[in-house]
mmCIF file of C-alpha atoms and ligand atoms in Angstrom:
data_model
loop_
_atom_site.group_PDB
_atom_site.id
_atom_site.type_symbol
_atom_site.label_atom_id
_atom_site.label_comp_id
_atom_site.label_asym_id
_atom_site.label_seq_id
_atom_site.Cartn_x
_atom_site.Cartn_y
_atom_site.Cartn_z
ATOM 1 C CA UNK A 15 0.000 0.000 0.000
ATOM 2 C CA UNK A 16 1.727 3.178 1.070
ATOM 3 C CA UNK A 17 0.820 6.614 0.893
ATOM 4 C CA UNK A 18 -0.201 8.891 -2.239
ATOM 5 C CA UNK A 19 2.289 11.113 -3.373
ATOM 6 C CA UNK A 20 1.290 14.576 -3.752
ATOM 7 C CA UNK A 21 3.608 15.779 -6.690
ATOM 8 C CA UNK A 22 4.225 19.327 -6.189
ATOM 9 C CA UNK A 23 5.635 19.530 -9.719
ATOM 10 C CA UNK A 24 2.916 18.326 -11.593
ATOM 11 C CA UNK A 25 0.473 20.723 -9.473
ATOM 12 C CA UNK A 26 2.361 23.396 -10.549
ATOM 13 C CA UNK A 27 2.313 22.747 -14.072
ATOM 14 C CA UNK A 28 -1.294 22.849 -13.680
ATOM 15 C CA UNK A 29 -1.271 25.740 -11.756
ATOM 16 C CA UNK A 30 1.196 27.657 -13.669
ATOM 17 C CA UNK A 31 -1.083 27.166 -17.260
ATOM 18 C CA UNK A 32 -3.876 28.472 -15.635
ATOM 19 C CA UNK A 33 -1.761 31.743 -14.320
ATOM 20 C CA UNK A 34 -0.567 31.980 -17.791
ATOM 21 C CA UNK A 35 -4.173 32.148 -19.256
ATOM 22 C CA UNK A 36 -4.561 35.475 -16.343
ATOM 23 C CA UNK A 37 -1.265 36.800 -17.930
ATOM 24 C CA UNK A 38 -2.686 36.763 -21.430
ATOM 25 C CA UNK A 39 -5.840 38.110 -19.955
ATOM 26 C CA UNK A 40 -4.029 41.207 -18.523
ATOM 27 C CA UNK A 41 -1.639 41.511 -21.355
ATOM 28 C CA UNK A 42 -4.397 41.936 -23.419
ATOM 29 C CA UNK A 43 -5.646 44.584 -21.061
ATOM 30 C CA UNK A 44 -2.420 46.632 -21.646
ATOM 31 C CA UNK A 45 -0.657 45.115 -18.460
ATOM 32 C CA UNK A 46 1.967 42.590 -18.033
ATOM 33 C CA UNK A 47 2.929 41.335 -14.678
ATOM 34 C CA UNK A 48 6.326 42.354 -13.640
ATOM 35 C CA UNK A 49 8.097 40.549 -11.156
ATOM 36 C CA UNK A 50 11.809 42.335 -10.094
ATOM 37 C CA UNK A 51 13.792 40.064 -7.996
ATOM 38 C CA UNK A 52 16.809 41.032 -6.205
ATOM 39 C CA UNK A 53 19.942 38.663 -5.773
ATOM 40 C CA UNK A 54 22.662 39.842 -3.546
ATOM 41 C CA UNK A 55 25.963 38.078 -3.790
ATOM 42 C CA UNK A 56 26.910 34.620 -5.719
ATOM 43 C CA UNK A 57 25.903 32.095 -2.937
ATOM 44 C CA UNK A 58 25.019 28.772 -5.518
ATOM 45 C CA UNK A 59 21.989 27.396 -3.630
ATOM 46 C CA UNK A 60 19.899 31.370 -3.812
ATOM 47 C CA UNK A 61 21.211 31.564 -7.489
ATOM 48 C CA UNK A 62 19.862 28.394 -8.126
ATOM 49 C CA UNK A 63 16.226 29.303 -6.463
ATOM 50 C CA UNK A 64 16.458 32.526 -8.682
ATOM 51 C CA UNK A 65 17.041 30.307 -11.680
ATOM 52 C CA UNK A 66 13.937 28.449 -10.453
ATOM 53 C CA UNK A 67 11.608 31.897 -10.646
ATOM 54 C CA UNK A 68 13.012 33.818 -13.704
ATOM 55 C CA UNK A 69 11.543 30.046 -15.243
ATOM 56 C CA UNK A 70 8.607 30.609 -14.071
ATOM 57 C CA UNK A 71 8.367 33.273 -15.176
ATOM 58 C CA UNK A 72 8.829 32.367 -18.559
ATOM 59 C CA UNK A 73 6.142 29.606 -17.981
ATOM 60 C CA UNK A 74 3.236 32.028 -16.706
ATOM 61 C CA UNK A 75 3.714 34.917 -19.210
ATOM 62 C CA UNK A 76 5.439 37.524 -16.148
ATOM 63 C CA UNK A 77 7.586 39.760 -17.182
ATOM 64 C CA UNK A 78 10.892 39.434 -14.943
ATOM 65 C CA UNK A 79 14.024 41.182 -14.027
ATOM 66 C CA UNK A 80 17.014 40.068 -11.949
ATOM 67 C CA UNK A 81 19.449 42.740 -10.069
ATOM 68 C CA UNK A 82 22.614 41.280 -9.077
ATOM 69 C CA UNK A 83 24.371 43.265 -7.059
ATOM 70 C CA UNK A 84 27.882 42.196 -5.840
ATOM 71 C CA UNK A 85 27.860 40.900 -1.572
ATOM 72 C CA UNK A 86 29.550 44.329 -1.003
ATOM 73 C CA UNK A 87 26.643 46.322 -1.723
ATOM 74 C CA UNK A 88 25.630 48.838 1.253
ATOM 75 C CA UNK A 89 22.099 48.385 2.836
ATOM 76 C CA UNK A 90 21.783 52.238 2.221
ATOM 77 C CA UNK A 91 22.066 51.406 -1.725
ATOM 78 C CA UNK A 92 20.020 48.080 -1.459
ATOM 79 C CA UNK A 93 17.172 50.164 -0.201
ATOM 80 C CA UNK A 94 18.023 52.526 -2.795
ATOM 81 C CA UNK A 95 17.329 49.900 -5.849
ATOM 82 C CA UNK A 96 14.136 49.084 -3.857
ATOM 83 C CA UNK A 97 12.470 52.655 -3.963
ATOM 84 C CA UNK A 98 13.490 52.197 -7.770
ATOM 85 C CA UNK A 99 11.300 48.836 -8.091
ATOM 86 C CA UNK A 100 8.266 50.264 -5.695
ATOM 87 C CA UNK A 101 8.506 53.380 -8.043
ATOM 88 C CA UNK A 102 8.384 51.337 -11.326
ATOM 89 C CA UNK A 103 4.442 51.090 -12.852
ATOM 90 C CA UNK A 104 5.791 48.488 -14.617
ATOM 91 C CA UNK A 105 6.508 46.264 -11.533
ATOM 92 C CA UNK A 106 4.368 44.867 -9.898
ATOM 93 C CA UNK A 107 6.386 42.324 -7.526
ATOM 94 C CA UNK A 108 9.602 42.891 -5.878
ATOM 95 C CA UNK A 109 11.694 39.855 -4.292
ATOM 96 C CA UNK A 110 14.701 40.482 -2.509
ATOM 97 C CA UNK A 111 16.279 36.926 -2.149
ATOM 98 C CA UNK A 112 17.324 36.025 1.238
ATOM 99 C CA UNK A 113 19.308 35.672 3.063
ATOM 100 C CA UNK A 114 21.088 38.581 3.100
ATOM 101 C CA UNK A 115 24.725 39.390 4.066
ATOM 102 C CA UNK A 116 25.454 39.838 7.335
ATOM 103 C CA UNK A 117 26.206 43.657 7.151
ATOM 104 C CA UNK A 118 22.697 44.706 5.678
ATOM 105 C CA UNK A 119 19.919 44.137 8.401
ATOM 106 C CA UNK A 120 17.600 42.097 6.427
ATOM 107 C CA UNK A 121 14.048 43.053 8.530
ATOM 108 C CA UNK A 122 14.479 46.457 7.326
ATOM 109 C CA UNK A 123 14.927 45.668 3.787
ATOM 110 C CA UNK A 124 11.842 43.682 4.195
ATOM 111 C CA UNK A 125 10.302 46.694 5.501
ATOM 112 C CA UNK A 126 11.242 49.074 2.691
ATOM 113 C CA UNK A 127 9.630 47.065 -0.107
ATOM 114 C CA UNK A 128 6.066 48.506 -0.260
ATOM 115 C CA UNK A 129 3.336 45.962 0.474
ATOM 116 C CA UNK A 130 1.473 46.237 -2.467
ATOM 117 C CA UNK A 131 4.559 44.483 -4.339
ATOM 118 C CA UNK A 132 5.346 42.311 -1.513
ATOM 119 C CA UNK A 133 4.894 39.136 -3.298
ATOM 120 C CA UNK A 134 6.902 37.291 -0.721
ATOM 121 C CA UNK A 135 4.336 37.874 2.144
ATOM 122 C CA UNK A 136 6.797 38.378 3.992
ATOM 123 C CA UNK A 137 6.389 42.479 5.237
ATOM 124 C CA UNK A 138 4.705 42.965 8.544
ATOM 125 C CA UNK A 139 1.894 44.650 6.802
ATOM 126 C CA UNK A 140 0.944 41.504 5.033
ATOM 127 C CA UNK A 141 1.578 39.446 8.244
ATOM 128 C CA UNK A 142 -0.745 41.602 10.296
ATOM 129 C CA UNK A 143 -2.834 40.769 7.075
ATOM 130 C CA UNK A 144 -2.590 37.042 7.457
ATOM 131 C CA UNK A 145 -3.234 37.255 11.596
ATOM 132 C CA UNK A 146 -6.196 38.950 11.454
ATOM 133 C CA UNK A 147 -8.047 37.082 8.109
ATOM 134 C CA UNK A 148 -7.550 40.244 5.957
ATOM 135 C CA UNK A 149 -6.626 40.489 2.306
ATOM 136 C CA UNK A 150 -3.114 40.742 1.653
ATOM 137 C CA UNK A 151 -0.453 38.502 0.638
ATOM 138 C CA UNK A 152 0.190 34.915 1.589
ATOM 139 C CA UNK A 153 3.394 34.118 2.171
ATOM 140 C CA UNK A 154 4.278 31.415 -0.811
ATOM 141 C CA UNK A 155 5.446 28.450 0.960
ATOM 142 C CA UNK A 156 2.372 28.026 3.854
ATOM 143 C CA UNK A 157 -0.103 29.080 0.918
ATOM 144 C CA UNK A 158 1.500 26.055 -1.648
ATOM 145 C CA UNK A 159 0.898 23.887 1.286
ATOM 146 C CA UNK A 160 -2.464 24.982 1.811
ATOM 147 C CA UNK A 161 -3.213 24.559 -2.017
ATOM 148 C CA UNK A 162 -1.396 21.217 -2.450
ATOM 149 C CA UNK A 163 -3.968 20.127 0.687
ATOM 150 C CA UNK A 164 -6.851 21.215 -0.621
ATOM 151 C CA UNK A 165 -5.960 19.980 -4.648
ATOM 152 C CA UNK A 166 -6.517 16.032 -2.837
ATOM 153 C CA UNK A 167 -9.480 17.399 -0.938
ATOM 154 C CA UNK A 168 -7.872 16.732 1.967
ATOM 155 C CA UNK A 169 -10.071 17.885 5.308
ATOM 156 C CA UNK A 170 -8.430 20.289 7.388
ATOM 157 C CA UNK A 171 -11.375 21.678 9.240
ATOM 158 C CA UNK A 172 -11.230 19.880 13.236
ATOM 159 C CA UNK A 173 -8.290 17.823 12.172
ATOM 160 C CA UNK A 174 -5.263 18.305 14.182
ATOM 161 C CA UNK A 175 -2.620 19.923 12.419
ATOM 162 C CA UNK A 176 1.350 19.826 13.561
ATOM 163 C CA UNK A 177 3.736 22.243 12.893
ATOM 164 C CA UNK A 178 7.448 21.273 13.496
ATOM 165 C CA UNK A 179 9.453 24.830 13.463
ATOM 166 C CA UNK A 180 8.496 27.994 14.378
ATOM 167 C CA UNK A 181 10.291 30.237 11.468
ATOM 168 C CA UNK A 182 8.863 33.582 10.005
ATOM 169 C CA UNK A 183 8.759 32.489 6.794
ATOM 170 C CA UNK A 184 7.360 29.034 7.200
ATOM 171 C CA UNK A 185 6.213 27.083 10.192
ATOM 172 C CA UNK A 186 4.484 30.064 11.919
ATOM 173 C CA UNK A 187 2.173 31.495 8.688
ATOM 174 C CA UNK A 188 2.079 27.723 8.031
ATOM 175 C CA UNK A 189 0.502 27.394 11.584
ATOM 176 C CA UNK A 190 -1.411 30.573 11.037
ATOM 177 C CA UNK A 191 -3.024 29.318 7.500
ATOM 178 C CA UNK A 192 -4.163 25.925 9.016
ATOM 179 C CA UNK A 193 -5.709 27.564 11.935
ATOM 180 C CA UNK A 194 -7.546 29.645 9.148
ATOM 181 C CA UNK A 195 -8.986 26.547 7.398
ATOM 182 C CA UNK A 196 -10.194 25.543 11.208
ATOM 183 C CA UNK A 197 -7.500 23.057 12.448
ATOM 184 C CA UNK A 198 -6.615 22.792 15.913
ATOM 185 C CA UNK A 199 -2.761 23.742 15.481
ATOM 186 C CA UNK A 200 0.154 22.826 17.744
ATOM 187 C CA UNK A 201 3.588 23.922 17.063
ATOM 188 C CA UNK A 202 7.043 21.838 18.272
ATOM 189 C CA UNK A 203 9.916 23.516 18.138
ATOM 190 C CA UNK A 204 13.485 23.007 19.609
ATOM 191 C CA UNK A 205 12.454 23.207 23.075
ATOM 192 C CA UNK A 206 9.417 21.161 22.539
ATOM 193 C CA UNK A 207 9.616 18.339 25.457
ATOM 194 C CA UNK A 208 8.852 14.570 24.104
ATOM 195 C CA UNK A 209 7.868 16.276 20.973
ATOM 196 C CA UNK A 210 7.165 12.617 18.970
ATOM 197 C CA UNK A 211 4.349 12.510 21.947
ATOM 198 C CA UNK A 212 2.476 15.638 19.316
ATOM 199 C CA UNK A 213 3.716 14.635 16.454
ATOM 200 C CA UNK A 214 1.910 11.043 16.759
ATOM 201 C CA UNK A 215 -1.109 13.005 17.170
ATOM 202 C CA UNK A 216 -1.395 14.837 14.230
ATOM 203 C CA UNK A 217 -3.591 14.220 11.031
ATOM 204 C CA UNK A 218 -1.408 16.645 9.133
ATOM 205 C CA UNK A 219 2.056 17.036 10.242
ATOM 206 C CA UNK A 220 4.085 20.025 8.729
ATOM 207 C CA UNK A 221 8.227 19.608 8.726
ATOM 208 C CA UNK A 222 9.512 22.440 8.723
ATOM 209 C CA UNK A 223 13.036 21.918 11.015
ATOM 210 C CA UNK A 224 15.997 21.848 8.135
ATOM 211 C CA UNK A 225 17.253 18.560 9.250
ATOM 212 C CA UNK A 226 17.463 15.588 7.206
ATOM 213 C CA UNK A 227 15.465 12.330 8.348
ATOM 214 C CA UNK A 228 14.058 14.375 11.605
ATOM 215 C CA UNK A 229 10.621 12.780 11.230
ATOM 216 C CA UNK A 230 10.821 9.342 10.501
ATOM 217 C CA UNK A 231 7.590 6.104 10.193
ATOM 218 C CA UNK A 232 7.849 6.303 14.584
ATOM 219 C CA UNK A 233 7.228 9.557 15.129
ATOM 220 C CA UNK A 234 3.534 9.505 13.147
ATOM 221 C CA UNK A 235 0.342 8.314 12.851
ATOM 222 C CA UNK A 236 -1.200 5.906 10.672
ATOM 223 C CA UNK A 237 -2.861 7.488 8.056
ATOM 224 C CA UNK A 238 -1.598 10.777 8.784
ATOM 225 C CA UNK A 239 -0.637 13.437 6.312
ATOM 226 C CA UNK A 240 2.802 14.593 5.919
ATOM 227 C CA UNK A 241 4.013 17.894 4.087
ATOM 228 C CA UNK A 242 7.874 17.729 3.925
ATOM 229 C CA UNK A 243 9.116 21.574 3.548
ATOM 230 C CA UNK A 244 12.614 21.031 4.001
ATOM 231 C CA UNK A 245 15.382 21.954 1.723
ATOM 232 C CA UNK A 246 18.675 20.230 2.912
ATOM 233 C CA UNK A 247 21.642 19.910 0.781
ATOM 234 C CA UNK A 248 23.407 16.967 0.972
ATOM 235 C CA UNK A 249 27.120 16.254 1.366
ATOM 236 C CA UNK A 250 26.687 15.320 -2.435
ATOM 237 C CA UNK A 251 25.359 18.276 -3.232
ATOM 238 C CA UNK A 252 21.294 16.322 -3.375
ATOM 239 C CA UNK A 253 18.687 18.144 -1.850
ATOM 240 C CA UNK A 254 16.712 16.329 0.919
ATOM 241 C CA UNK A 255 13.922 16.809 2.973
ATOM 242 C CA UNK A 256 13.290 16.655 6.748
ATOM 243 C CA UNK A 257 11.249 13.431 6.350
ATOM 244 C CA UNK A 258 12.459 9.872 5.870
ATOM 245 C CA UNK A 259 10.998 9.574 2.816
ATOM 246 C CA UNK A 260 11.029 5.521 2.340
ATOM 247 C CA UNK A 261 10.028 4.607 5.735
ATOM 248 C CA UNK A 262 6.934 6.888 6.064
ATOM 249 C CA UNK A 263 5.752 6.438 2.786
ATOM 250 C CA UNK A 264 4.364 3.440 4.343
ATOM 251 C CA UNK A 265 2.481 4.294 6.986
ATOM 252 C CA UNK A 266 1.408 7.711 5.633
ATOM 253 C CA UNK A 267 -2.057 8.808 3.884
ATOM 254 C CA UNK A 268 -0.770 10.898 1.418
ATOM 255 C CA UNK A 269 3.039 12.050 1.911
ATOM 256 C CA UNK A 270 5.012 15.201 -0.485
ATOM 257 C CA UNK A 271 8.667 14.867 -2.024
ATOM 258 C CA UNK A 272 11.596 16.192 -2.045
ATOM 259 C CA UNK A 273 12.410 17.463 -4.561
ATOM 260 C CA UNK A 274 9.266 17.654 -6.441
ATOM 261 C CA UNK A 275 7.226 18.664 -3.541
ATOM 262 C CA UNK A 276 6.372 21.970 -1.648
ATOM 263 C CA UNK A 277 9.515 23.929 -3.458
ATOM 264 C CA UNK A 278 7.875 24.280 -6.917
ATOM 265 C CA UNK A 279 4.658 24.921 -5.210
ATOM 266 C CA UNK A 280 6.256 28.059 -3.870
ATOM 267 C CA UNK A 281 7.596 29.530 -6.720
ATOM 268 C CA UNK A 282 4.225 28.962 -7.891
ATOM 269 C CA UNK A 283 2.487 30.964 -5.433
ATOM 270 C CA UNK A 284 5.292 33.545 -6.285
ATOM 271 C CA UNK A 285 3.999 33.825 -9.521
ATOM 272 C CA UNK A 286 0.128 33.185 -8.049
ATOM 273 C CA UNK A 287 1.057 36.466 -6.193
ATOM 274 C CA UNK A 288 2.096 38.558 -8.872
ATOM 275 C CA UNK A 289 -0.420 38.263 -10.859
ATOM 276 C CA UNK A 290 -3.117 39.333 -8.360
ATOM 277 C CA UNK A 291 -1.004 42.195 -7.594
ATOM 278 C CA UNK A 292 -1.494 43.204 -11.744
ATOM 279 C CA UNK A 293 -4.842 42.319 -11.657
ATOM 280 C CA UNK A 294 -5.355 44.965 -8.254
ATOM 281 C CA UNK A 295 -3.392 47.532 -10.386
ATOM 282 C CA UNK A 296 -5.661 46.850 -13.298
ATOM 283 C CA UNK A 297 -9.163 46.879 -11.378
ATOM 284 C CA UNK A 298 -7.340 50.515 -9.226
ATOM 285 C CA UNK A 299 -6.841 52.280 -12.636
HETATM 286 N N1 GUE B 302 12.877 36.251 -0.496
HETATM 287 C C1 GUE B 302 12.891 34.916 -0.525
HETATM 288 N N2 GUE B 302 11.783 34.252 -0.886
HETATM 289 C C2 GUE B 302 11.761 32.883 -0.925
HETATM 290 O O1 GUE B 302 10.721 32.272 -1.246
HETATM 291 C C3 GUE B 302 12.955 32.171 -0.593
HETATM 292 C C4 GUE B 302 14.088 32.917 -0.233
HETATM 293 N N3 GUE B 302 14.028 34.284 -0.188
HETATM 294 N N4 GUE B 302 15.228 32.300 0.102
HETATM 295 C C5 GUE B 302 15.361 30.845 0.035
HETATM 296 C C6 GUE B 302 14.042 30.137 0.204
HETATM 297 C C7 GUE B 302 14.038 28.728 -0.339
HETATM 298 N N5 GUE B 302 13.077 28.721 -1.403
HETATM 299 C C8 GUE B 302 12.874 27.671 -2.291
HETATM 300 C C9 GUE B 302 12.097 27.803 -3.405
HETATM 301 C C10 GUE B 302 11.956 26.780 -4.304
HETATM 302 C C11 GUE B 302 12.594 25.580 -4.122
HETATM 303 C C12 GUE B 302 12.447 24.528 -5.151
HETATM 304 O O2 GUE B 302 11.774 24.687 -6.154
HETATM 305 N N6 GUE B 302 13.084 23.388 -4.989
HETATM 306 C C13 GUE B 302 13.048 22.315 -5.978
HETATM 307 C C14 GUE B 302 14.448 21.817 -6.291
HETATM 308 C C15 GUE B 302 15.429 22.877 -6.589
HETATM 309 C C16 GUE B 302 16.871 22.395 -6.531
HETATM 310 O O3 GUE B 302 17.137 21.195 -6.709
HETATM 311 O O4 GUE B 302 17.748 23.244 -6.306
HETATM 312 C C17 GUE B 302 12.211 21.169 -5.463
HETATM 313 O O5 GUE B 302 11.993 21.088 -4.238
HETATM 314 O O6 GUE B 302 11.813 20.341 -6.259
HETATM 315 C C18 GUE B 302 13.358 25.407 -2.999
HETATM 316 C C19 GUE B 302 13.488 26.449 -2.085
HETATM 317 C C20 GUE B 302 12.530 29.965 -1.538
HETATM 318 N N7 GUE B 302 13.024 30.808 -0.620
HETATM 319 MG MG1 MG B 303 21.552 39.464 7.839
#
């Protein structure tokens, strides 16, 4: 038996044609999505993700640009190229890739991109947003999640969701987006005591540590469903994610990659988020 696979990849192929049809839709309005992402320095892995977006780009009709500024660029000028992108009509998404070098302080760059093109979700405009059920943007990875749930028809609503990892940019608005579809959320994190004791009890357990094999067949239910969102390179250079994938394939309902899982689902809502933010500008002029 075994569990389903949810294949991120192929859900984003589907999702990415229908974005595309929205593109042509706004295109033949007079606007194309612009998406301007921001790479600081030449660390492989964010190259690699940035490789990853400018592609899909490509596949959903957006219009993108990629700044890449050598690691010695000052904060003062980083902000500087960012009150160029919120000032561009033509832009209608700005990413700044993280993380950022240790000299810039990377909150406040968050904090200078203007919310309206914060496709990332990641400002604390848009995270007030999320809190309190308002419209705003989801941050990509906890909304992929959300949609790769919901493309099985998978019941959230009084299930018991677990989080594993308390980050910004995933486990909490991961947490936060469950709760919104009416689970009853509980969050582990490093100083979680006996923490397979919650993670046995979850329908829907999130990963979301960075450590290869941390959730293995023992420390879940039968039946229950896993979301893997790690992104762990290997010692050859293979990315892995925080779930032994073999052993709780078989005791899982349904189960997601990695690769092939939540990561192209992301990019996807990256894209999912620019367009919206075109569409607003189109429906505010
Ligand atoms: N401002 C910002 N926004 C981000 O969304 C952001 C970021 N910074 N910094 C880094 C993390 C990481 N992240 C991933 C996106 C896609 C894959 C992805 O598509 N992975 C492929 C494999 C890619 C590969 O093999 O390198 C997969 O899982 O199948 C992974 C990781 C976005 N992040
Ligand atoms: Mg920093």
């Amino acid at each position: 038996m075994g569990a389903e696979v949810i294949s991120g990849k192929e859900l984003a192929q589907a999702t990415r044609q229908s974005l595309k049809e929205r593109t042509e839709e706004l295109v033949s309005q007079g606007i194309t999505p612009g998406l301007g992402v921001i790479l600081v320095g030449n660390d492989p892995a964010s190259a690699s993700y940035v490789r990853g977006k400018e592609k899909a780009c490509l596949e959903t009709g957006i219009h993108s640009e990629v700044d890449r500024p050598d690691e010695s660029i000052t904060e003062e000028e980083l902000l500087g190229k960012i009150d160029t992108l919120n000032n561009r009509e033509d832009i209608h998404g700005i990413l700044v890739q993280l993380p950022l070098p240790s000299h810039i302080d990377e909150q406040k760059v968050i904090m200078a991109i203007d919310p309206s093109k914060d496709v990332d979700g990641f400002h604390p405009y848009n995270t007030g947003k999320m809190l309190t059920g308002d419209d705003g943007f989801l941050p990509c990875t906890p909304f992929g999640i959300i949609h790769m749930l919901k493309s099985r028809n998978i019941p959230i609503e009084g299930r018991h969701a677990v989080v594993v990892g308390r980050s910004n940019i995933v486990g909490k608005p991961a947490g936060m987006l469950l709760l919104k579809e009416n689970a009853t959320v509980t969050f582990c994190h490093s100083r979680t005591k006996d923490m397979r004791s919650h993670t046995k009890q979850a329908d829907i357990l999130i990963a979301a540590v960075g450590k290869e094999k941390f959730i293995s067949a023992d420390d879940i239910k039968a039946g229950a469903v896993v979301v893997d969102v790690g992104v762990n390179r290997t010692s050859d250079g293979k990315l892995a994610g925080d779930v032994d994938f073999e052993s709780v394939k078989e005791k899982a309902s349904f189960i997601t990659p990695v690769p092939g899982g939540v990561g192209p689902m992301t990019i996807t809502m990256l894209m999912y988020n620019t367009v919206i933010s075109a569409e607003k500008r189109l429906h505010a002029t």
